[in-house]
Short mmCIF file of C-alpha atoms and ligand atoms in Angstrom, two decimals:
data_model
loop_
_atom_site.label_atom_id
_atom_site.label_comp_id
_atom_site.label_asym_id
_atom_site.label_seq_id
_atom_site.Cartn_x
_atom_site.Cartn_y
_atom_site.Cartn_z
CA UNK C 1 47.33 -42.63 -74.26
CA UNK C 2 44.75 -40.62 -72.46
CA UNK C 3 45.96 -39.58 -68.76
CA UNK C 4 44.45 -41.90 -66.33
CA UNK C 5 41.12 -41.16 -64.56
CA UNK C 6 42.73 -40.42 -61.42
CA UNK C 7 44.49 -37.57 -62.95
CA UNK C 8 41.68 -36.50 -65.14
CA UNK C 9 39.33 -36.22 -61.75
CA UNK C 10 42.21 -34.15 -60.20
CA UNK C 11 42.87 -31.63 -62.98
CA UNK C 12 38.81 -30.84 -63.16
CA UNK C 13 39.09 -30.78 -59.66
CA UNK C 14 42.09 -28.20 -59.62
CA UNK C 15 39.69 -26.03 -62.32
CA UNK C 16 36.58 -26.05 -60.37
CA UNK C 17 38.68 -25.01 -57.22
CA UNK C 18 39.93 -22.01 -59.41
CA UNK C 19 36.53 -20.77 -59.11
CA UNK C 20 35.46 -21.84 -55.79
CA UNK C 21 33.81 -25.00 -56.31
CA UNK C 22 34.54 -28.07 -54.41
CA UNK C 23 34.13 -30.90 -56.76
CA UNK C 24 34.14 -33.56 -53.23
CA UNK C 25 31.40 -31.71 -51.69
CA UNK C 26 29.34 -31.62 -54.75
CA UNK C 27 29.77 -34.90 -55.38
CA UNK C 28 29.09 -35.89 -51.23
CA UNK C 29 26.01 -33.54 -52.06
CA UNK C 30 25.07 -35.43 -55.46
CA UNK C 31 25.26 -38.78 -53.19
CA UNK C 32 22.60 -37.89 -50.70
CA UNK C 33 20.15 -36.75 -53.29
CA UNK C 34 17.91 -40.05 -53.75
CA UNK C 35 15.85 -40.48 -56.65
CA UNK C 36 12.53 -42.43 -56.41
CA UNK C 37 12.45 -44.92 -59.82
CA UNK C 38 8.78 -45.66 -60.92
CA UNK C 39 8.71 -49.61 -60.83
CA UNK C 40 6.08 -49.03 -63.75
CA UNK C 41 8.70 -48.82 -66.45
CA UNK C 42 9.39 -52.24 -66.16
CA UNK C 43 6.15 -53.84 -67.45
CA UNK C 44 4.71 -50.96 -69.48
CA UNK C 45 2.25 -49.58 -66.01
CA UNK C 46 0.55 -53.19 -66.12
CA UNK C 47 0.84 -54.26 -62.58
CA UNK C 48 -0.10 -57.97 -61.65
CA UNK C 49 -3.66 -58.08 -60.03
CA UNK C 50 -4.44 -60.67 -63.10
CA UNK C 51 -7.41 -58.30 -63.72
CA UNK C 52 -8.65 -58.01 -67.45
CA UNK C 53 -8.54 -53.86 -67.28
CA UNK C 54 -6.30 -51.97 -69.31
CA UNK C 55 -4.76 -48.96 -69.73
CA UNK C 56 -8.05 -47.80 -71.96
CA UNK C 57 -9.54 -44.83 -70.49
CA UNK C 58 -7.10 -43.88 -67.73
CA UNK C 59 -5.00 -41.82 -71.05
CA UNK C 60 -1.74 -43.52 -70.14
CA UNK C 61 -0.20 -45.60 -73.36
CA UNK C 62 2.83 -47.06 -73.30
CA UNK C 63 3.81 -48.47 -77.09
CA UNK C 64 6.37 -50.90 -78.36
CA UNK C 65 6.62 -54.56 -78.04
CA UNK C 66 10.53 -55.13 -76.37
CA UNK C 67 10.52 -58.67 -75.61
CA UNK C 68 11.36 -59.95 -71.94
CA UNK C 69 9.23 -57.51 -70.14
CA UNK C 70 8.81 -58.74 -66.29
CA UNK C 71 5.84 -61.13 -66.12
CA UNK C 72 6.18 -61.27 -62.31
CA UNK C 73 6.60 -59.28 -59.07
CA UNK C 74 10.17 -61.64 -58.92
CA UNK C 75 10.96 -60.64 -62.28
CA UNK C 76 10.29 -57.38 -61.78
CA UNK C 77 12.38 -56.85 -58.59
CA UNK C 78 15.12 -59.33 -60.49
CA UNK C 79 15.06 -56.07 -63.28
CA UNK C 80 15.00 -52.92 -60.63
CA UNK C 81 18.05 -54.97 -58.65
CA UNK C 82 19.95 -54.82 -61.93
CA UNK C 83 19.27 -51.32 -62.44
CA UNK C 84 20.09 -50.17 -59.20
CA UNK C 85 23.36 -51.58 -59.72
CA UNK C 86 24.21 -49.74 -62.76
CA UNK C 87 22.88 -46.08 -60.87
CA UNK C 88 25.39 -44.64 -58.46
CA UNK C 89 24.21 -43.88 -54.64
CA UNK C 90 21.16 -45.04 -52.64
CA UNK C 91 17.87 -44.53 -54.20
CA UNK C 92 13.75 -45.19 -53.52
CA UNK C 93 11.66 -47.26 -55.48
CA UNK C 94 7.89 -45.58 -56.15
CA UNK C 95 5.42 -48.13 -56.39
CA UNK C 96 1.73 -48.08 -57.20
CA UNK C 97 -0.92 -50.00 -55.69
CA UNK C 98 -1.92 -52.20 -58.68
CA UNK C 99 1.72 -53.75 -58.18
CA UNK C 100 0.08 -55.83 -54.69
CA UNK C 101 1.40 -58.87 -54.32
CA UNK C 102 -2.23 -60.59 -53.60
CA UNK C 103 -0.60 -64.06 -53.81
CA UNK C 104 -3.51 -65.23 -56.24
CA UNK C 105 -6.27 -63.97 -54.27
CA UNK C 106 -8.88 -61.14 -55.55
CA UNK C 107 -9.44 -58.33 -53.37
CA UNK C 108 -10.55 -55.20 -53.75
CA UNK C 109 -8.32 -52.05 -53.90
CA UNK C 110 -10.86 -50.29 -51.51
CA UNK C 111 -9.79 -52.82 -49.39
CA UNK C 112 -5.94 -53.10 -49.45
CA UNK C 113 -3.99 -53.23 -46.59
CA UNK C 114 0.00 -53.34 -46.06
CA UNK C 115 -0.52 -57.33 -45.98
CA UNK C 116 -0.36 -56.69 -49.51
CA UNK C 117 2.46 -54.88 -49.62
CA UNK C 118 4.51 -56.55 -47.03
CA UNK C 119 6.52 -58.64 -49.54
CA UNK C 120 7.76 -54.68 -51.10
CA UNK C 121 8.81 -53.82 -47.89
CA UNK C 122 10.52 -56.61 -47.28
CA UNK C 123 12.58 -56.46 -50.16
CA UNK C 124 12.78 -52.94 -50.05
CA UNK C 125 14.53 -53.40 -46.53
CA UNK C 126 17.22 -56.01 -48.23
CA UNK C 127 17.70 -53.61 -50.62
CA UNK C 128 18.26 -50.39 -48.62
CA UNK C 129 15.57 -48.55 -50.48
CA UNK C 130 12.76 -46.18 -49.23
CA UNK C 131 9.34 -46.32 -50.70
CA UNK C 132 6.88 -44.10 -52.10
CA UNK C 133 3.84 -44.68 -53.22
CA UNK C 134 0.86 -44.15 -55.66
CA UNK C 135 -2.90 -45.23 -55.96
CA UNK C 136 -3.94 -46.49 -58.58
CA UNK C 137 -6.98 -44.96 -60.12
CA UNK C 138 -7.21 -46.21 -63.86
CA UNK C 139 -6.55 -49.80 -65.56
CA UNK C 140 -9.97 -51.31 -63.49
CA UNK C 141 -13.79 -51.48 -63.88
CA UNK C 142 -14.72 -48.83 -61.98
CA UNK C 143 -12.73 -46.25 -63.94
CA UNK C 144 -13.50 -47.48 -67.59
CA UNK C 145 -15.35 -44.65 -68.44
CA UNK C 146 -12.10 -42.44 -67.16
CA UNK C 147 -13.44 -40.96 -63.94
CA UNK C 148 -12.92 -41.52 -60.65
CA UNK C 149 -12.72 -39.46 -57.94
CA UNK C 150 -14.86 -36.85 -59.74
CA UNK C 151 -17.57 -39.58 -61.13
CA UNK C 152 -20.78 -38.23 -60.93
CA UNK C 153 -21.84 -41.63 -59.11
CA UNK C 154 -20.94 -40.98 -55.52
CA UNK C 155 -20.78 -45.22 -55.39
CA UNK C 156 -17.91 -45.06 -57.63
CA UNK C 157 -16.13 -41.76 -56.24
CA UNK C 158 -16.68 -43.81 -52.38
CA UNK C 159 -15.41 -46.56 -54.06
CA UNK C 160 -12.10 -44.37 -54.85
CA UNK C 161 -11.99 -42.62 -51.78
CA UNK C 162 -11.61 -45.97 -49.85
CA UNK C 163 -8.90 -47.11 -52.33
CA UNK C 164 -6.78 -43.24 -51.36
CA UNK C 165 -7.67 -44.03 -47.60
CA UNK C 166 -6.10 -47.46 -47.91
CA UNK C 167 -3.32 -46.06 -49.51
CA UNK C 168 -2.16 -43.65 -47.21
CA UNK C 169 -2.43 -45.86 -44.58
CA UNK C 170 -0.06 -48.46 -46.18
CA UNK C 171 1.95 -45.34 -46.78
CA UNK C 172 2.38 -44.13 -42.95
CA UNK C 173 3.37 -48.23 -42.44
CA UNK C 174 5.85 -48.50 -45.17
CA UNK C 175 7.41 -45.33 -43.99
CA UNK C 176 7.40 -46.37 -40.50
CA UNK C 177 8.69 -50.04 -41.35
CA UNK C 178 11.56 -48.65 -43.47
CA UNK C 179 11.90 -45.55 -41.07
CA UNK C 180 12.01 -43.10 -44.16
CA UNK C 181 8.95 -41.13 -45.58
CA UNK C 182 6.68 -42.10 -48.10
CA UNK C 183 5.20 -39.66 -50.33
CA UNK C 184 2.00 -40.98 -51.82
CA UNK C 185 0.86 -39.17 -54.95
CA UNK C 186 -2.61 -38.81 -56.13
CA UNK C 187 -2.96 -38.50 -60.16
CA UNK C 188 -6.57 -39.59 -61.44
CA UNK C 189 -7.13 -39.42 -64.98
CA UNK C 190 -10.36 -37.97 -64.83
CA UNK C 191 -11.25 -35.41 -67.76
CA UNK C 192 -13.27 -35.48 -71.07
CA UNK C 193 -12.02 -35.69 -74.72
CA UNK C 194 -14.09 -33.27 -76.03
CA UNK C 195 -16.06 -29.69 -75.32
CA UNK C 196 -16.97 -30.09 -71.71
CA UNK C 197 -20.53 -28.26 -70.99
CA UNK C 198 -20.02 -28.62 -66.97
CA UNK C 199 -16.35 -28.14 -66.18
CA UNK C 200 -17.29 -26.51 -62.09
CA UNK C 201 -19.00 -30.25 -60.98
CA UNK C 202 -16.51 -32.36 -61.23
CA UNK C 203 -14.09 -30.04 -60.18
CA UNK C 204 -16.17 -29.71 -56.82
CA UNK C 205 -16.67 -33.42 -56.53
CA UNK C 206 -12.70 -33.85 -56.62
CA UNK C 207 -12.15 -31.33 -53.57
CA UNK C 208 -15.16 -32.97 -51.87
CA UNK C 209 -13.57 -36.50 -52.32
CA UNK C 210 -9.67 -35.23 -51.89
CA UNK C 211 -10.97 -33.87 -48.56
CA UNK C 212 -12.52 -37.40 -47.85
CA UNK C 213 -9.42 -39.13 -48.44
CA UNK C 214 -7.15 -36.14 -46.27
CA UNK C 215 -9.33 -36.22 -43.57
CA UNK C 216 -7.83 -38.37 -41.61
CA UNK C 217 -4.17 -36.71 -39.82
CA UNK C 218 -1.56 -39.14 -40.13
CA UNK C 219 2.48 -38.77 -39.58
CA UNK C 220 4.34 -36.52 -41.67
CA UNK C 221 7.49 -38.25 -41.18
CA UNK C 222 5.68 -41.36 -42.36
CA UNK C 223 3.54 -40.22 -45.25
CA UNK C 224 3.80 -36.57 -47.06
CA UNK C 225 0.57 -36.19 -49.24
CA UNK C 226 0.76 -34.82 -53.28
CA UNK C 227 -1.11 -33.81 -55.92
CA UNK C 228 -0.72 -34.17 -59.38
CA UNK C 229 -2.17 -32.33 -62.12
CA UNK C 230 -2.27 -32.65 -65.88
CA UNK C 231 -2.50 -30.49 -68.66
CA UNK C 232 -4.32 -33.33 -70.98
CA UNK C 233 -4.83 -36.75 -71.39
CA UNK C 234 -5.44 -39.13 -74.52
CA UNK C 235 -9.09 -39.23 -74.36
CA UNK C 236 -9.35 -36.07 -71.84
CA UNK C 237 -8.07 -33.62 -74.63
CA UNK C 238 -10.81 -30.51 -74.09
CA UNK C 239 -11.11 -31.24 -70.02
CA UNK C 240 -9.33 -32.28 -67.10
CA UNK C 241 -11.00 -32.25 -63.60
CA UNK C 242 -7.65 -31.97 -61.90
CA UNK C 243 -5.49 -29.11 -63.98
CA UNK C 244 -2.92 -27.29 -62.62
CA UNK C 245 -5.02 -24.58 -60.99
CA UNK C 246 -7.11 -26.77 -59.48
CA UNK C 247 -4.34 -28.56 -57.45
CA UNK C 248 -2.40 -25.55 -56.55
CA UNK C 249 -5.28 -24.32 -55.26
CA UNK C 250 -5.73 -27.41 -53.45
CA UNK C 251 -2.00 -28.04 -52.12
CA UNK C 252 -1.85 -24.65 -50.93
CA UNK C 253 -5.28 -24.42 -49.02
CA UNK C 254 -4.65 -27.73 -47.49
CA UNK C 255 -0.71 -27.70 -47.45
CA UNK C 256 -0.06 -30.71 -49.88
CA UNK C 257 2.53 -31.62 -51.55
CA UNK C 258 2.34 -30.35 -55.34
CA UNK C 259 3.48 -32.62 -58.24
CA UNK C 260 5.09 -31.63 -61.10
CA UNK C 261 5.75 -33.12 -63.78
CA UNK C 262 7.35 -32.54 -66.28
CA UNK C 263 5.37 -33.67 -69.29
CA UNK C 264 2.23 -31.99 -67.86
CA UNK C 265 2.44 -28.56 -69.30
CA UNK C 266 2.42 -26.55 -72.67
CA UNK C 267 5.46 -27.52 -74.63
CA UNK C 268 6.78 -24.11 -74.31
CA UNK C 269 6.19 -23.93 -70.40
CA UNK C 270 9.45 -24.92 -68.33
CA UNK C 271 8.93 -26.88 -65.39
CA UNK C 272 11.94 -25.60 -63.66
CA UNK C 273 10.13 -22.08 -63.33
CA UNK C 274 7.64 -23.09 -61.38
CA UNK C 275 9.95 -24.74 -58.66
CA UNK C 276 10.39 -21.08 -56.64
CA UNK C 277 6.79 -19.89 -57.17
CA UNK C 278 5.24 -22.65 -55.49
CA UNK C 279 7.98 -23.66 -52.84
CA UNK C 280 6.83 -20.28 -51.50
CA UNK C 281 3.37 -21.90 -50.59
CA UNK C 282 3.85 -25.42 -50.06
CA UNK C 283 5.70 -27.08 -47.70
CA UNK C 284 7.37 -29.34 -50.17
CA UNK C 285 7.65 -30.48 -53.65
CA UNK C 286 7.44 -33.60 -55.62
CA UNK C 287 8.78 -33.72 -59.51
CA UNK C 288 7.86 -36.34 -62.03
CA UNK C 289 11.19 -35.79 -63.95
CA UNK C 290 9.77 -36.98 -67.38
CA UNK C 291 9.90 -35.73 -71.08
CA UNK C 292 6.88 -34.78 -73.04
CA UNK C 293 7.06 -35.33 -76.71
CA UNK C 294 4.32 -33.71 -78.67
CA UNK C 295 1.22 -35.72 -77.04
CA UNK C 296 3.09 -38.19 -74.96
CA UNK C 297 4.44 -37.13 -71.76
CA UNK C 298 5.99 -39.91 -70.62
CA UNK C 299 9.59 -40.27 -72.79
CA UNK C 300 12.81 -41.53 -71.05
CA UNK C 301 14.33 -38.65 -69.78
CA UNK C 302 17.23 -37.22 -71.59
CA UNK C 303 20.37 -34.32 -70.40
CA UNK C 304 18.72 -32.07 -71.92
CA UNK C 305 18.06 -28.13 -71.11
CA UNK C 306 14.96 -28.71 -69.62
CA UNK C 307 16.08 -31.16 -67.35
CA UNK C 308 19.44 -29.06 -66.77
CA UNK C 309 17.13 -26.07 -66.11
CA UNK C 310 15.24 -28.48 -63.01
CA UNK C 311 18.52 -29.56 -61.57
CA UNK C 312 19.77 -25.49 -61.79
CA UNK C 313 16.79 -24.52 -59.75
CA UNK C 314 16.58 -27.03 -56.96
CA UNK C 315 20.46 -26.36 -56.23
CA UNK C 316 20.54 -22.45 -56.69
CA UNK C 317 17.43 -22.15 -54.97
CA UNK C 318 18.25 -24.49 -52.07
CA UNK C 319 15.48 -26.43 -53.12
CA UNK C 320 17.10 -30.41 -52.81
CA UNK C 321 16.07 -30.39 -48.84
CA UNK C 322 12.06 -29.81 -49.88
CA UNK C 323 12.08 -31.66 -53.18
CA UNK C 324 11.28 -35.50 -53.58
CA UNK C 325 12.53 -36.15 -56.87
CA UNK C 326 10.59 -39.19 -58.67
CA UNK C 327 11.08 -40.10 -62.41
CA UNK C 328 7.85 -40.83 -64.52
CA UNK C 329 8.36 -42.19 -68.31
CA UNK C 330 7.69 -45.78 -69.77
CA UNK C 331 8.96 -46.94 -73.00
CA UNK C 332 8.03 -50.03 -74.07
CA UNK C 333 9.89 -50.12 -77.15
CA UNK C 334 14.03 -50.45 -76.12
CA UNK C 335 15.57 -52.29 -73.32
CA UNK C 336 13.25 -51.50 -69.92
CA UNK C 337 16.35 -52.05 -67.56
CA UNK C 338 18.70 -49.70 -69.51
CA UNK C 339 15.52 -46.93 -70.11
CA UNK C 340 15.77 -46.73 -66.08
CA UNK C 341 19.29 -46.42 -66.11
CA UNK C 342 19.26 -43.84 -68.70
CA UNK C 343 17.09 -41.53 -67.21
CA UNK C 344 18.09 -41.71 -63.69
CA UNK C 345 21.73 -41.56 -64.69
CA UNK C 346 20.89 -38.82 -66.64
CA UNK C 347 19.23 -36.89 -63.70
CA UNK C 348 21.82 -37.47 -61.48
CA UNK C 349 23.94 -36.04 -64.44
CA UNK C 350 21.71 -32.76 -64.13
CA UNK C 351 22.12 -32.25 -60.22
CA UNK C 352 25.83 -32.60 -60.56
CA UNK C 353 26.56 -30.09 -63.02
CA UNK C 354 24.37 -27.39 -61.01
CA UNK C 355 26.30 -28.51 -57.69
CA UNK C 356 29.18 -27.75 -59.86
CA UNK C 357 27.91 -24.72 -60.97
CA UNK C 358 30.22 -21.38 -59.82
CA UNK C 359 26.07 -19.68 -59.25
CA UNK C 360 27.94 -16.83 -57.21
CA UNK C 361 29.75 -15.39 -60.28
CA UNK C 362 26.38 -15.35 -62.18
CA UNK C 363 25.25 -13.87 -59.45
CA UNK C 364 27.44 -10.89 -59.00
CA UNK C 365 27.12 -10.19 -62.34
CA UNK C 366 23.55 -10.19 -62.44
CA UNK C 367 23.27 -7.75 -59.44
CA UNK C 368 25.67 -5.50 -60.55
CA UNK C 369 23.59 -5.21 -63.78
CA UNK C 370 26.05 -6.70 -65.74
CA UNK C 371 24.17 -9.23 -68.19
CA UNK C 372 26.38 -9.32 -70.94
CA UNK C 373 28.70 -10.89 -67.99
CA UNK C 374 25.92 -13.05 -66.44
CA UNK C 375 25.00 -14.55 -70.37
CA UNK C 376 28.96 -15.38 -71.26
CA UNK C 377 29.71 -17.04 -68.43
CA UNK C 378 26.95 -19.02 -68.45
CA UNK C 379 28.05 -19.77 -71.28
CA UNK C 380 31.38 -20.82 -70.52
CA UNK C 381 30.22 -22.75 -68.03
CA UNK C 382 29.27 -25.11 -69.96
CA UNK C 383 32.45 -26.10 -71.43
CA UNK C 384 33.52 -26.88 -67.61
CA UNK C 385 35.12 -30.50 -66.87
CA UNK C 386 32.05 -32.35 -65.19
CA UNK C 387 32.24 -35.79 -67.00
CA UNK C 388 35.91 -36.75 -65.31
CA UNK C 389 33.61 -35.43 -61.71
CA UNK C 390 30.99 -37.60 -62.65
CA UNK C 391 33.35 -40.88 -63.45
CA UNK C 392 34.93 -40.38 -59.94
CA UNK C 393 31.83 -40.67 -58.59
CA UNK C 394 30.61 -43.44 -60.21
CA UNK C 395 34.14 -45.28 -58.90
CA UNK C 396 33.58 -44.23 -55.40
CA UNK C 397 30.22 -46.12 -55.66
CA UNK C 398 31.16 -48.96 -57.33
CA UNK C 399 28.99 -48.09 -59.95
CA UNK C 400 29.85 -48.71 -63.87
CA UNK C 401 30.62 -45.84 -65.74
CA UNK C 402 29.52 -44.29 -68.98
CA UNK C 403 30.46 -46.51 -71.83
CA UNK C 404 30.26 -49.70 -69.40
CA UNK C 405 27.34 -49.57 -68.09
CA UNK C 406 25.65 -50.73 -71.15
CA UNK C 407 27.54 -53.97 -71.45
CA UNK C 408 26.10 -55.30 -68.07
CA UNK C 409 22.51 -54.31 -69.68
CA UNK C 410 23.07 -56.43 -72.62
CA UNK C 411 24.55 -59.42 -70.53
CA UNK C 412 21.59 -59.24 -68.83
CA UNK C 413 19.21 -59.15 -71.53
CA UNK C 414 21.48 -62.74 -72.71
CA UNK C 415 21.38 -64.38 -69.83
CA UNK C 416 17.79 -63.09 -68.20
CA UNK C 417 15.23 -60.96 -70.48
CA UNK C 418 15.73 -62.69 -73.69
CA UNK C 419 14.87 -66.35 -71.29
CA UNK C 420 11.56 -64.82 -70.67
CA UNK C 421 9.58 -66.13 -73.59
C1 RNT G 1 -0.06 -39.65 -65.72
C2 RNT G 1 0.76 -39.21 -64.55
C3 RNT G 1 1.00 -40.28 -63.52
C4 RNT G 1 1.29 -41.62 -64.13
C5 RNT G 1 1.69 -42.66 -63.11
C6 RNT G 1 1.68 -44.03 -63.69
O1 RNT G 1 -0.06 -38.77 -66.73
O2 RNT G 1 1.97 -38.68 -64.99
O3 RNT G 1 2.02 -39.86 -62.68
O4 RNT G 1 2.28 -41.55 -65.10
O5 RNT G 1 0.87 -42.55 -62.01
ZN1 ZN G 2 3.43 -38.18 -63.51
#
């Protein structure tokens, strides 16, 4: 018989004390630490404006063919309920603006207002969550060819610049409904596939709109601004207006938020690098926890080093305070409800075992010069008890835990996803 839980959360408690970690604060740290779950994982970034667009041209894809995909803002907030309850703590929900409930109608995204978003923040408010947001800049008419903001037609780039003023004002009222912050992040998929002969135009047609869309001030405790660059797209292979230069530069002129994410980079680039070079010049930070696979950026997001390497940074660096942690995959091609679980279980995972981490001991031995010291024990660190620390928690929040979780996902695919024909 294996000992009890009770007494398996004690013991790992007893050894983390041993080296001066407190296994209740780390987990009371853990539970204040919300992470924002992209509603676009559960209808493969369709969103239900009933327009004909699709994702052609913006360079998003999301593949596979998993039946009972929501087909409905209801279904969809039936699926993120059941998810929630499977993730322990509080947590945000990021939504974009193609997911406006427009209650048949047609209107224009230049023209939304909250009354299209009233119905999220309504729910949102039964639900306890905080909401960030996202315009949506791809999957419509206007951005078929795959520009936007950088179009050489100023019609069209006005056309966007309305839609990113609209959006932060629904922003600043869903923050200030909900009484949390939004953050409302700016990705465009505007780039070229192949050898670009004018790569400095665009690039000053995007600062010329961004500073359009900034100009007006609203409240930082009701919207935070980001930016969100991208290494490559499909179809923007040789050229991307908005690369990672371009958008540091931007954030830290204008003091933006800067996006990350994760699958935005050169496979060999870390993210989790990059965390304490540019918290030195912006105010804050927004991550798009995500995992590129050769040319898709977007896979569910595993415990793996990378992510590890993320959740090691924000904690040793004191990072979680200026961080707004938002996940960023779709897969299309397994269970949608259980690919948010995974990956947000799975980053909570990663923030645990770095609050659990003894960091001073590493530290030590890297300042006394000691780095045969500083490599073994980091090491041996990784053998440390965190799974019995990461049950407990899951029990204090009423929250299944690993190896249970997944029957409630396939109960629910019985009795709800498989329904939807
Ligand atoms: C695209 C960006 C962007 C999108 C979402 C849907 O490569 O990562 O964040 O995934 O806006
Ligand atoms: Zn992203």
């Amino acid at each position: 018989m294996p000992p009890p839980p009770a007494d398996r959360y004690n013991a790992a408690r007893d050894q983390y004390a041993a080296l001066g970690i407190n296994t209740d604060q780390a987990i009371q740290r853990l539970n204040e630490t919300a992470i924002s779950l992209h509603c676009w994982q559960g209808d493969d970034v369709g969103g239900f404006e009933a327009s004909d667009a699709s994702l052609t041209g913006s360079g998003l894809a999301a593949t596979g063919n998993y039946p009972g995909k929501a087909r409905s803002l209801a279904e969809l907030r039936q699926d993120l309920e059941q998810a929630y309850r499977l993730i322990p703590g509080k947590h945000r929900l990021n939504l974009h603006a193609c997911y406006a409930d427009l209650g048949g109608r047609k209107v224009e995204r230049s023209h939304y207002t909250v009354a299209q978003f009233q119905s999220w923040i309504d729910w949102a408010r039964t639900q306890g969550l905080g909401l960030d947001f996202n315009p949506t800049n791809f999957a419509h008419p206007k951005a078929a060819d795959g520009f936007t903001l950088a179009h050489r037609d100023a019609s069209i780039r006005q056309y966007w610049i309305e839609h990113g003023i609209a959006c932060r004002r629904i922003a600043a009222e869903m923050g200030r409904q909900l009484g949390s912050t939004t953050v409302t992040n700016f990705w465009i998929p505007d780039g070229y596939k192949d050898i670009t002969a004018d790569r400095k135009a665009p690039r000053e047609r995007l600062a010329t709109s961004l500073d359009a869309i900034f100009a007006e001030k609203l409240d930082p405790r009701l919207t935070l601004d980001s930016v969100e660059s991208k290494l490559f797209g499909i179809g923007s292979e040789s050229y991307v207006v908005g690369s990672h230069e371009f958008y540091l530069g931007y954030a830290v002129k204008n003091q933006k938020l800067i996006c990350l994410d994760a699958g935005h980079f050169h496979p060999t680039e870390g993210l989790a690098d990059k965390i304490s070079s540019v918290l030195q010049f912006t105010p804050e930070l927004l991550l798009h926890v995500s995992r590129g696979v050769r040319w898709d950026s977007d896979h569910v997001v595993l415990l793996d080093d990378p992510l590890r390497a993320i959740a090691e940074e924000l904690v040793r660096g004191d990072f979680l305070g200026r961080t707004h942690i938002g996940l960023d995959y779709f897969d299309a091609s397994i269970n949608r409800v259980a690919a948010w679980a995974i990956g947000t279980r799975n980053t909570l995972k990663a923030l645990l075992i770095a609050l659990l981490e003894p960091t001073d001991i590493l530290r030590d031995a890297e300042a006394a010069g000691d780095h045969t010291t500083r490599l073994a024990m980091m090491e041996d660190i990784k053998s440390l008890p965190w799974a019995p620390v990461w049950a407990e928690h899951c029990r204090r929040q009423n929250t299944p835990l690993d190896g249970e979780w997944l029957r409630e996902v396939k109960a629910y695919e019985t009795n709800v996803l498989s329904r939807r024909a």
